[in-house]
Short mmCIF file of C-alpha atoms in Angstrom, two decimals:
data_model
loop_
_atom_site.label_atom_id
_atom_site.label_comp_id
_atom_site.label_asym_id
_atom_site.label_seq_id
_atom_site.Cartn_x
_atom_site.Cartn_y
_atom_site.Cartn_z
CA MET A 1 -23.95 -7.70 9.25
CA SER A 2 -23.00 -4.54 7.75
CA THR A 3 -19.33 -3.96 7.07
CA ARG A 4 -19.33 -0.60 9.34
CA LEU A 5 -20.96 -2.64 12.11
CA GLU A 6 -18.55 -5.58 11.53
CA THR A 7 -15.74 -2.83 12.27
CA ALA A 8 -16.76 -1.34 15.03
CA VAL A 9 -17.21 -5.06 16.46
CA ARG A 10 -13.66 -5.90 15.71
CA ASP A 11 -12.32 -2.72 17.00
CA ALA A 12 -14.03 -3.31 20.22
CA LEU A 13 -12.70 -6.92 20.16
CA ASP A 14 -9.31 -5.15 19.79
CA GLU A 15 -9.37 -3.40 23.12
CA LEU A 16 -10.92 -6.17 25.05
CA ALA A 17 -7.73 -8.61 23.61
CA ASP A 18 -5.24 -5.87 24.82
CA ALA A 19 -6.79 -5.83 28.24
CA ALA A 20 -7.40 -9.03 31.24
CA PRO A 21 -10.75 -10.39 29.87
CA PRO A 22 -13.61 -8.85 32.31
CA PRO A 23 -15.48 -11.43 34.16
CA HIS A 24 -18.68 -11.23 32.03
CA LEU A 25 -17.23 -11.66 29.06
CA ALA A 26 -16.70 -15.55 27.89
CA GLN A 27 -13.06 -16.43 27.52
CA GLY A 28 -14.19 -18.35 24.35
CA ALA A 29 -14.89 -14.96 22.94
CA ILE A 30 -11.86 -13.32 23.73
CA ARG A 31 -9.74 -15.90 22.20
CA ARG A 32 -11.31 -15.91 19.05
CA ALA A 33 -10.82 -12.11 19.13
CA ASN A 34 -7.05 -12.42 19.52
CA ARG A 35 -6.93 -15.16 17.16
CA GLN A 36 -8.78 -12.95 14.48
CA ARG A 37 -7.09 -10.08 15.17
CA VAL A 38 -3.42 -11.68 14.67
CA ALA A 39 -4.82 -13.46 11.67
CA ARG A 40 -5.80 -9.95 10.09
CA PHE A 41 -2.68 -8.23 10.86
CA ALA A 42 -0.27 -10.24 11.77
CA VAL A 43 0.11 -14.06 10.12
CA ALA A 44 0.94 -14.73 6.29
CA GLY A 45 -1.99 -15.45 4.17
CA VAL A 46 -5.06 -14.24 2.58
CA ALA A 47 -7.28 -11.75 3.77
CA ALA A 48 -10.26 -13.08 2.03
CA VAL A 49 -13.31 -10.48 0.80
CA THR A 50 -15.63 -11.99 3.20
CA ALA A 51 -15.62 -11.57 6.59
CA VAL A 52 -15.98 -15.37 7.58
CA PHE A 53 -12.77 -16.31 6.22
CA VAL A 54 -10.70 -13.49 7.53
CA ALA A 55 -9.98 -15.45 10.43
CA VAL A 56 -8.49 -18.27 8.36
CA PRO A 57 -5.37 -17.36 6.53
CA LEU A 58 -3.70 -19.14 4.68
CA ALA A 59 -0.35 -19.29 2.47
CA LEU A 60 1.11 -20.82 -0.22
CA GLY A 61 5.12 -20.97 -0.26
CA GLY A 62 8.18 -22.63 -2.24
CA ALA A 63 7.99 -24.10 -5.12
CA ALA A 64 4.00 -24.43 -5.80
CA GLY A 65 3.48 -23.30 -9.38
CA THR A 66 6.58 -22.51 -10.61
CA ASP A 67 8.16 -24.26 -13.56
CA ARG A 68 9.79 -27.26 -11.27
CA ALA A 69 6.38 -28.53 -11.62
CA PRO A 70 6.33 -31.52 -13.97
CA ALA A 71 3.88 -31.13 -16.75
CA PRO A 72 1.42 -34.21 -16.89
CA ASP A 73 1.73 -36.84 -19.00
CA VAL A 74 -1.88 -36.95 -20.42
CA ALA A 75 -3.60 -33.75 -20.91
CA GLY A 76 -6.22 -32.69 -17.67
CA GLN A 77 -4.06 -35.41 -15.76
CA LEU A 78 -2.01 -35.15 -12.83
CA PRO A 79 2.03 -36.11 -13.43
CA VAL A 80 2.96 -39.56 -12.29
CA THR A 81 5.68 -38.20 -9.84
CA LYS A 82 4.53 -36.04 -7.12
CA PRO A 83 6.35 -32.75 -6.82
CA PHE A 84 5.15 -30.95 -3.44
CA VAL A 85 4.76 -31.52 -0.04
CA VAL A 86 3.36 -29.60 2.81
CA THR A 87 6.30 -27.96 4.12
CA ALA A 88 4.79 -26.19 7.32
CA TYR A 89 1.15 -25.97 8.99
CA GLY A 90 1.38 -22.69 11.12
CA GLY A 91 -1.13 -20.88 13.70
CA VAL A 92 -2.05 -24.68 15.08
CA ASN A 93 -4.07 -23.95 18.15
CA GLY A 94 -2.56 -23.54 21.83
CA ALA A 95 -4.47 -24.53 24.92
CA ALA A 96 -3.05 -22.33 27.66
CA ASP A 97 -3.63 -19.05 26.12
CA LEU A 98 -6.97 -17.31 25.58
CA GLY A 99 -4.84 -15.61 22.46
CA PRO A 100 -2.73 -16.89 19.91
CA ALA A 101 0.17 -16.24 21.57
CA ASP A 102 0.75 -19.62 22.75
CA ASP A 103 -0.37 -21.37 18.85
CA TYR A 104 2.87 -23.27 17.28
CA SER A 105 3.59 -24.46 14.40
CA LEU A 106 4.47 -27.66 12.80
CA LEU A 107 7.76 -27.64 10.49
CA LEU A 108 8.81 -30.42 8.28
CA ASP A 109 12.16 -31.82 8.63
CA PRO A 110 13.04 -33.04 5.30
CA ALA A 111 15.82 -35.38 6.39
CA THR A 112 13.55 -37.60 8.55
CA GLY A 113 10.08 -36.85 6.67
CA SER A 114 8.53 -35.54 10.23
CA TYR A 115 6.63 -32.53 11.41
CA GLU A 116 8.66 -31.01 14.58
CA LYS A 117 6.69 -28.50 16.66
CA ILE A 118 8.42 -25.35 16.72
CA PRO A 119 6.91 -22.19 19.30
CA TYR A 120 6.33 -20.11 16.52
CA ASN A 121 2.50 -19.30 15.92
CA GLN A 122 3.70 -18.43 12.32
CA ALA A 123 6.49 -20.53 9.88
CA VAL A 124 6.86 -19.66 6.47
CA PRO A 125 10.14 -21.58 4.83
CA SER A 126 12.08 -20.11 2.29
CA PRO A 127 12.04 -21.19 -1.16
CA ASP A 128 15.41 -23.17 -0.64
CA GLY A 129 14.41 -24.32 2.55
CA GLY A 130 16.80 -22.71 4.45
CA GLN A 131 15.14 -20.57 6.45
CA VAL A 132 12.13 -19.81 7.88
CA LEU A 133 10.26 -16.58 8.70
CA VAL A 134 8.80 -16.99 12.50
CA HIS A 135 6.26 -15.04 14.16
CA GLN A 136 5.48 -14.88 18.04
CA GLY A 137 3.29 -12.92 20.04
CA ASP A 138 -0.44 -11.84 19.56
CA ASN A 139 0.03 -7.60 18.76
CA SER A 140 -1.30 -7.27 22.63
CA ARG A 141 0.59 -5.63 25.44
CA ALA A 142 1.14 -8.75 27.17
CA HIS A 143 2.66 -10.41 23.81
CA PRO A 144 3.73 -7.73 21.27
CA SER A 145 4.16 -9.22 17.81
CA ARG A 146 7.70 -9.96 16.32
CA ARG A 147 9.21 -11.35 13.41
CA GLY A 148 12.47 -13.09 12.88
CA LEU A 149 14.68 -15.51 10.39
CA LEU A 150 15.16 -19.15 11.98
CA ASP A 151 18.56 -20.80 10.80
CA ARG A 152 17.63 -24.38 9.68
CA LYS A 153 21.08 -25.55 10.67
CA SER A 154 21.88 -23.32 13.76
CA GLY A 155 18.28 -23.23 15.04
CA LYS A 156 19.17 -19.26 15.53
CA VAL A 157 16.73 -16.70 15.03
CA ARG A 158 17.72 -13.24 13.62
CA TRP A 159 14.50 -11.03 14.58
CA LEU A 160 13.37 -8.02 12.80
CA PRO A 161 14.03 -4.73 14.43
CA GLY A 162 10.51 -3.27 16.06
CA ASP A 163 7.45 -4.52 16.57
CA ALA A 164 5.81 -6.06 13.72
CA GLY A 165 2.11 -4.49 14.84
CA TYR A 166 -0.40 -4.19 12.62
CA THR A 167 1.13 -6.10 9.50
CA SER A 168 0.19 -9.08 7.55
CA GLY A 169 0.98 -11.06 4.33
CA ALA A 170 4.31 -11.62 5.22
CA THR A 171 6.07 -13.50 2.01
CA TRP A 172 9.39 -14.70 0.22
CA SER A 173 10.05 -13.23 -2.93
CA PRO A 174 10.39 -15.84 -5.73
CA ASP A 175 14.18 -15.58 -5.58
CA GLY A 176 14.48 -16.03 -1.72
CA ARG A 177 16.36 -12.60 -1.10
CA GLN A 178 13.61 -10.46 -0.09
CA LEU A 179 10.17 -10.59 2.01
CA LEU A 180 7.05 -8.74 1.14
CA ILE A 181 4.98 -7.55 4.33
CA THR A 182 1.91 -5.41 3.97
CA ASN A 183 1.26 -2.41 6.34
CA GLN A 184 -2.05 -1.72 7.71
CA PRO A 185 -1.72 0.56 10.87
CA LYS A 186 -5.09 1.85 12.12
CA ALA A 187 -4.52 5.42 11.38
CA GLY A 188 -2.05 7.96 9.66
CA PRO A 189 0.49 7.68 7.17
CA GLY A 190 2.67 4.46 6.28
CA ALA A 191 -0.09 2.30 4.86
CA GLY A 192 1.14 -0.04 2.20
CA PHE A 193 4.16 -2.45 2.22
CA LEU A 194 7.55 -3.14 3.73
CA ILE A 195 10.20 -4.83 1.55
CA VAL A 196 12.95 -6.46 3.90
CA ASP A 197 16.39 -7.66 2.46
CA VAL A 198 16.96 -10.86 4.09
CA ALA A 199 20.64 -10.88 4.18
CA THR A 200 20.61 -7.30 6.34
CA LEU A 201 17.33 -7.39 8.00
CA THR A 202 16.90 -3.69 6.52
CA ALA A 203 13.35 -2.92 5.90
CA ARG A 204 12.30 -0.18 3.24
CA GLU A 205 8.71 1.24 3.75
CA VAL A 206 6.51 1.91 0.92
CA GLU A 207 3.39 3.68 1.02
CA VAL A 208 0.71 2.90 -1.27
CA PRO A 209 -2.73 4.95 -0.81
CA ASP A 210 -4.68 2.21 -2.37
CA VAL A 211 -4.45 0.07 0.97
CA ARG A 212 -6.74 2.28 2.52
CA THR A 213 -8.79 3.67 -0.39
CA ARG A 214 -9.27 0.51 -2.40
CA ASN A 215 -8.75 -2.52 -0.01
CA ALA A 216 -12.32 -2.71 1.78
CA GLY A 217 -11.72 -6.36 1.77
CA GLY A 218 -8.31 -6.46 3.75
CA ALA A 219 -6.25 -8.12 0.68
CA THR A 220 -2.55 -8.30 1.49
CA PHE A 221 -0.17 -7.39 -1.11
CA VAL A 222 1.51 -10.01 -3.48
CA TRP A 223 4.84 -10.87 -5.19
CA THR A 224 4.04 -11.06 -8.90
CA PRO A 225 5.97 -13.96 -10.39
CA ASP A 226 8.78 -12.43 -12.22
CA GLY A 227 9.74 -10.79 -8.38
CA LYS A 228 9.99 -7.22 -10.14
CA GLY A 229 6.75 -6.29 -8.62
CA VAL A 230 3.63 -6.62 -6.21
CA ALA A 231 0.36 -6.76 -6.72
CA LEU A 232 -3.24 -5.74 -4.59
CA THR A 233 -6.60 -7.07 -5.13
CA HIS A 234 -8.71 -3.75 -5.06
CA SER A 235 -12.18 -4.18 -3.46
CA VAL A 236 -14.83 -1.55 -2.43
CA ASN A 237 -18.36 -1.93 -0.01
CA ARG A 238 -21.08 -1.59 -2.51
CA SER A 239 -23.46 -1.66 0.53
CA GLU A 240 -23.70 -2.12 4.15
CA SER A 241 -25.05 -5.33 3.97
CA GLU A 242 -22.90 -6.94 1.31
CA PRO A 243 -19.47 -8.13 1.83
CA ALA A 244 -16.61 -6.15 0.05
CA GLN A 245 -16.27 -7.04 -4.10
CA ALA A 246 -13.10 -7.27 -5.57
CA THR A 247 -13.22 -4.71 -8.50
CA ALA A 248 -9.27 -4.56 -9.73
CA ILE A 249 -5.99 -6.09 -9.40
CA GLY A 250 -3.71 -3.11 -8.84
CA PHE A 251 -0.10 -3.77 -9.79
CA TYR A 252 2.96 -2.11 -8.52
CA ASP A 253 6.58 -1.47 -8.78
CA LEU A 254 8.54 -1.83 -5.78
CA ALA A 255 8.63 1.74 -5.25
CA GLY A 256 4.97 1.94 -4.76
CA ARG A 257 4.10 3.26 -8.33
CA SER A 258 0.81 2.34 -10.00
CA THR A 259 2.11 0.02 -13.28
CA ARG A 260 -1.62 -0.96 -14.39
CA THR A 261 -4.71 -1.66 -13.09
CA VAL A 262 -6.90 -4.74 -14.45
CA PRO A 263 -10.61 -4.77 -13.70
CA VAL A 264 -12.21 -7.79 -12.38
CA THR A 265 -15.58 -9.21 -10.71
CA GLY A 266 -15.57 -11.15 -8.21
CA GLY A 267 -13.24 -12.92 -5.44
CA THR A 268 -9.76 -12.21 -4.06
CA ALA A 269 -6.36 -12.55 -5.40
CA GLY A 270 -4.58 -12.76 -1.45
CA VAL A 271 -2.16 -15.66 -1.64
CA ASN A 272 1.23 -15.81 -2.88
CA GLY A 273 0.92 -18.48 -5.86
CA ALA A 274 -2.76 -16.93 -7.02
CA PHE A 275 -0.55 -15.96 -10.35
CA SER A 276 0.19 -19.09 -12.61
CA ALA A 277 3.92 -19.58 -13.15
CA ASP A 278 3.65 -17.70 -16.35
CA GLY A 279 1.89 -15.25 -14.85
CA SER A 280 -0.68 -14.83 -17.49
CA ARG A 281 -3.85 -15.85 -15.34
CA VAL A 282 -4.61 -15.26 -11.92
CA ALA A 283 -7.06 -17.40 -9.92
CA LEU A 284 -9.69 -15.60 -7.78
CA HIS A 285 -12.07 -17.23 -5.57
CA GLU A 286 -15.26 -16.12 -3.30
CA PRO A 287 -15.06 -17.65 -0.10
CA ALA A 288 -18.58 -17.75 1.03
CA SER A 289 -20.12 -19.35 -2.34
CA GLY A 290 -17.17 -21.65 -3.35
CA LYS A 291 -17.34 -19.97 -6.92
CA ILE A 292 -13.48 -19.66 -8.52
CA ARG A 293 -12.94 -17.67 -11.37
CA ILE A 294 -9.85 -17.87 -13.52
CA VAL A 295 -8.98 -14.76 -15.27
CA ASP A 296 -6.64 -13.18 -17.61
CA ALA A 297 -3.93 -11.28 -15.55
CA ALA A 298 -3.45 -8.72 -18.72
CA THR A 299 -7.53 -8.15 -19.25
CA GLY A 300 -9.49 -9.43 -16.42
CA ALA A 301 -11.20 -11.58 -19.00
CA VAL A 302 -12.75 -14.74 -16.91
CA ARG A 303 -11.65 -17.98 -18.65
CA GLN A 304 -12.68 -20.44 -16.77
CA GLU A 305 -15.55 -20.33 -13.71
CA PHE A 306 -16.34 -23.13 -11.67
CA SER A 307 -17.16 -23.98 -7.85
CA VAL A 308 -15.50 -25.66 -4.99
CA PRO A 309 -18.02 -25.72 -2.09
CA THR A 310 -16.11 -24.89 1.64
CA ALA A 311 -12.48 -24.62 -0.14
CA VAL A 312 -10.42 -21.92 -0.32
CA VAL A 313 -7.71 -21.42 -3.22
CA LEU A 314 -4.11 -22.03 -1.84
CA GLY A 315 -2.02 -21.50 -5.44
CA TRP A 316 -1.58 -23.59 -8.34
CA TYR A 317 -0.37 -26.93 -8.94
CA ASP A 318 0.47 -26.88 -12.25
CA SER A 319 -1.15 -24.89 -15.57
CA GLU A 320 -4.39 -27.01 -15.53
CA HIS A 321 -4.91 -27.53 -11.78
CA LEU A 322 -4.96 -25.76 -8.20
CA ILE A 323 -4.38 -26.46 -4.87
CA VAL A 324 -7.54 -25.46 -2.59
CA ARG A 325 -8.11 -26.17 0.96
CA THR A 326 -11.27 -27.86 2.13
CA HIS A 327 -12.65 -27.67 5.50
CA GLY A 328 -14.39 -30.81 5.79
CA ASP A 329 -17.43 -32.24 5.18
CA ARG A 330 -19.24 -35.40 6.41
CA ALA A 331 -17.06 -37.86 4.49
CA SER A 332 -13.77 -36.45 6.57
CA ALA A 333 -15.29 -36.48 9.88
CA GLY A 334 -14.91 -32.78 9.48
CA GLN A 335 -11.42 -32.54 9.12
CA PRO A 336 -9.51 -30.45 6.79
CA PHE A 337 -7.33 -31.86 3.67
CA LEU A 338 -6.06 -30.58 0.52
CA ASN A 339 -7.38 -31.45 -2.87
CA VAL A 340 -5.88 -30.84 -6.33
CA VAL A 341 -8.72 -29.74 -8.58
CA ASP A 342 -8.77 -28.95 -12.35
CA LEU A 343 -10.07 -25.74 -13.86
CA THR A 344 -13.65 -27.44 -13.91
CA GLY A 345 -13.48 -28.27 -9.83
CA LYS A 346 -13.04 -32.07 -10.39
CA VAL A 347 -11.01 -33.38 -7.57
CA LYS A 348 -7.84 -34.82 -8.78
CA ARG A 349 -5.86 -35.63 -5.64
CA THR A 350 -6.78 -35.53 -1.85
CA VAL A 351 -4.21 -34.98 0.98
CA PRO A 352 -4.97 -35.07 4.69
CA PHE A 353 -3.40 -32.88 6.94
CA ALA A 354 -0.75 -34.27 9.51
CA ALA A 355 -1.24 -35.85 12.58
CA GLY A 356 -1.93 -32.77 15.01
CA ALA A 357 -2.37 -30.14 12.25
CA ALA A 358 -6.32 -30.50 11.88
CA THR A 359 -6.70 -26.35 13.65
CA ALA A 360 -3.46 -24.88 11.72
CA GLN A 361 -4.83 -21.26 10.50
CA GLN A 362 -2.06 -21.64 7.80
CA VAL A 363 -0.41 -24.01 5.16
CA HIS A 364 2.52 -23.76 3.40
CA VAL A 365 3.61 -25.88 -0.03
CA GLY A 366 6.65 -26.68 -0.99
CA SER A 367 8.77 -28.98 -3.31
CA SER A 368 9.15 -32.61 -2.51
CA GLU A 369 12.47 -33.14 -4.35
CA ASN A 370 14.83 -33.75 -1.36
CA LEU A 371 12.23 -36.55 0.81
CA PRO A 372 13.81 -39.55 1.77
CA ALA A 373 12.50 -42.66 0.74
CA GLY A 374 10.14 -43.09 3.98
CA ALA A 375 8.68 -39.57 3.57
CA GLU A 376 7.45 -40.10 -0.13
CA LYS A 377 4.06 -40.84 0.87
CA LEU A 378 3.72 -36.84 2.16
CA ALA A 379 4.18 -35.72 -1.44
CA PHE A 380 1.56 -34.95 -3.74
#
């Protein structure tokens, strides 16, 4: 399907999703249209270069890929201690509504080691776990989108002003003081990103023309590891019959000014965590082929290249391993799971999804440091 045709179909489905479903259109198609639209505009995670993965956004939050990960005891091997845990599953399928308005999240309670159901279709824990960025609605008239910060102790939510609308990729800054949200209105000015102060919920709108002219794949802005800037994978449509192709990684300061552009080929760097901990490398992936490239963040040169079929990169486990989500195979009876793989694609550790999380559209990973003894089995 051509990119222009894909766009026309998505726009038509958006309009149908805003209205009551006509009797001749299957409910399943409307539900998928709603779910895909929220995936594009109102959830955290990766907007992949290939259209097939646009509806499966994933995000890596918290500590994964940071210096808190212990070094391997033996070169190429995972550490004996297990530093990470899945802190939240977002976008778990709700059955009552045609779209994702009734989807929910499963949030890890570190005190008990169990996952609790919360009524938000997105839940992104802060780096320290004290707050959770949550999302409600599906960007329709019946269920407008909004984001807020859930306080873990009180259970109260501070809602960000205004309608979340056509925004996506909400992630925490490394220090937990700011939020980065990609802003992609259908038309007019304002395309770029928002920087939200966590303490005051004050949002600063930053316009970046590259969002419209160099982002055919629909990637979201991500924080650089130092938290002082952001990056966006540039992509173009080389032909109507092929998916968008990545051409460069653009780096910007927090005022939206371009600081440098690094040419790359293939894949997308769409998640907070695609940068290695020291910022020297970026993991790019092509979801359709499963090909993963590790490129130099300064030059774009390919350092490693390998394939992990049916997988999407979530982020770095340590300097020699990645965390990927695999969408199920015959051995797992179609159930999704996480794999920790080395930089040749060899699986070093497999992590099953929690009970009830098989349909989750987002997976968030954080530190396992404070898990109680009874929940240590969740760590990886």
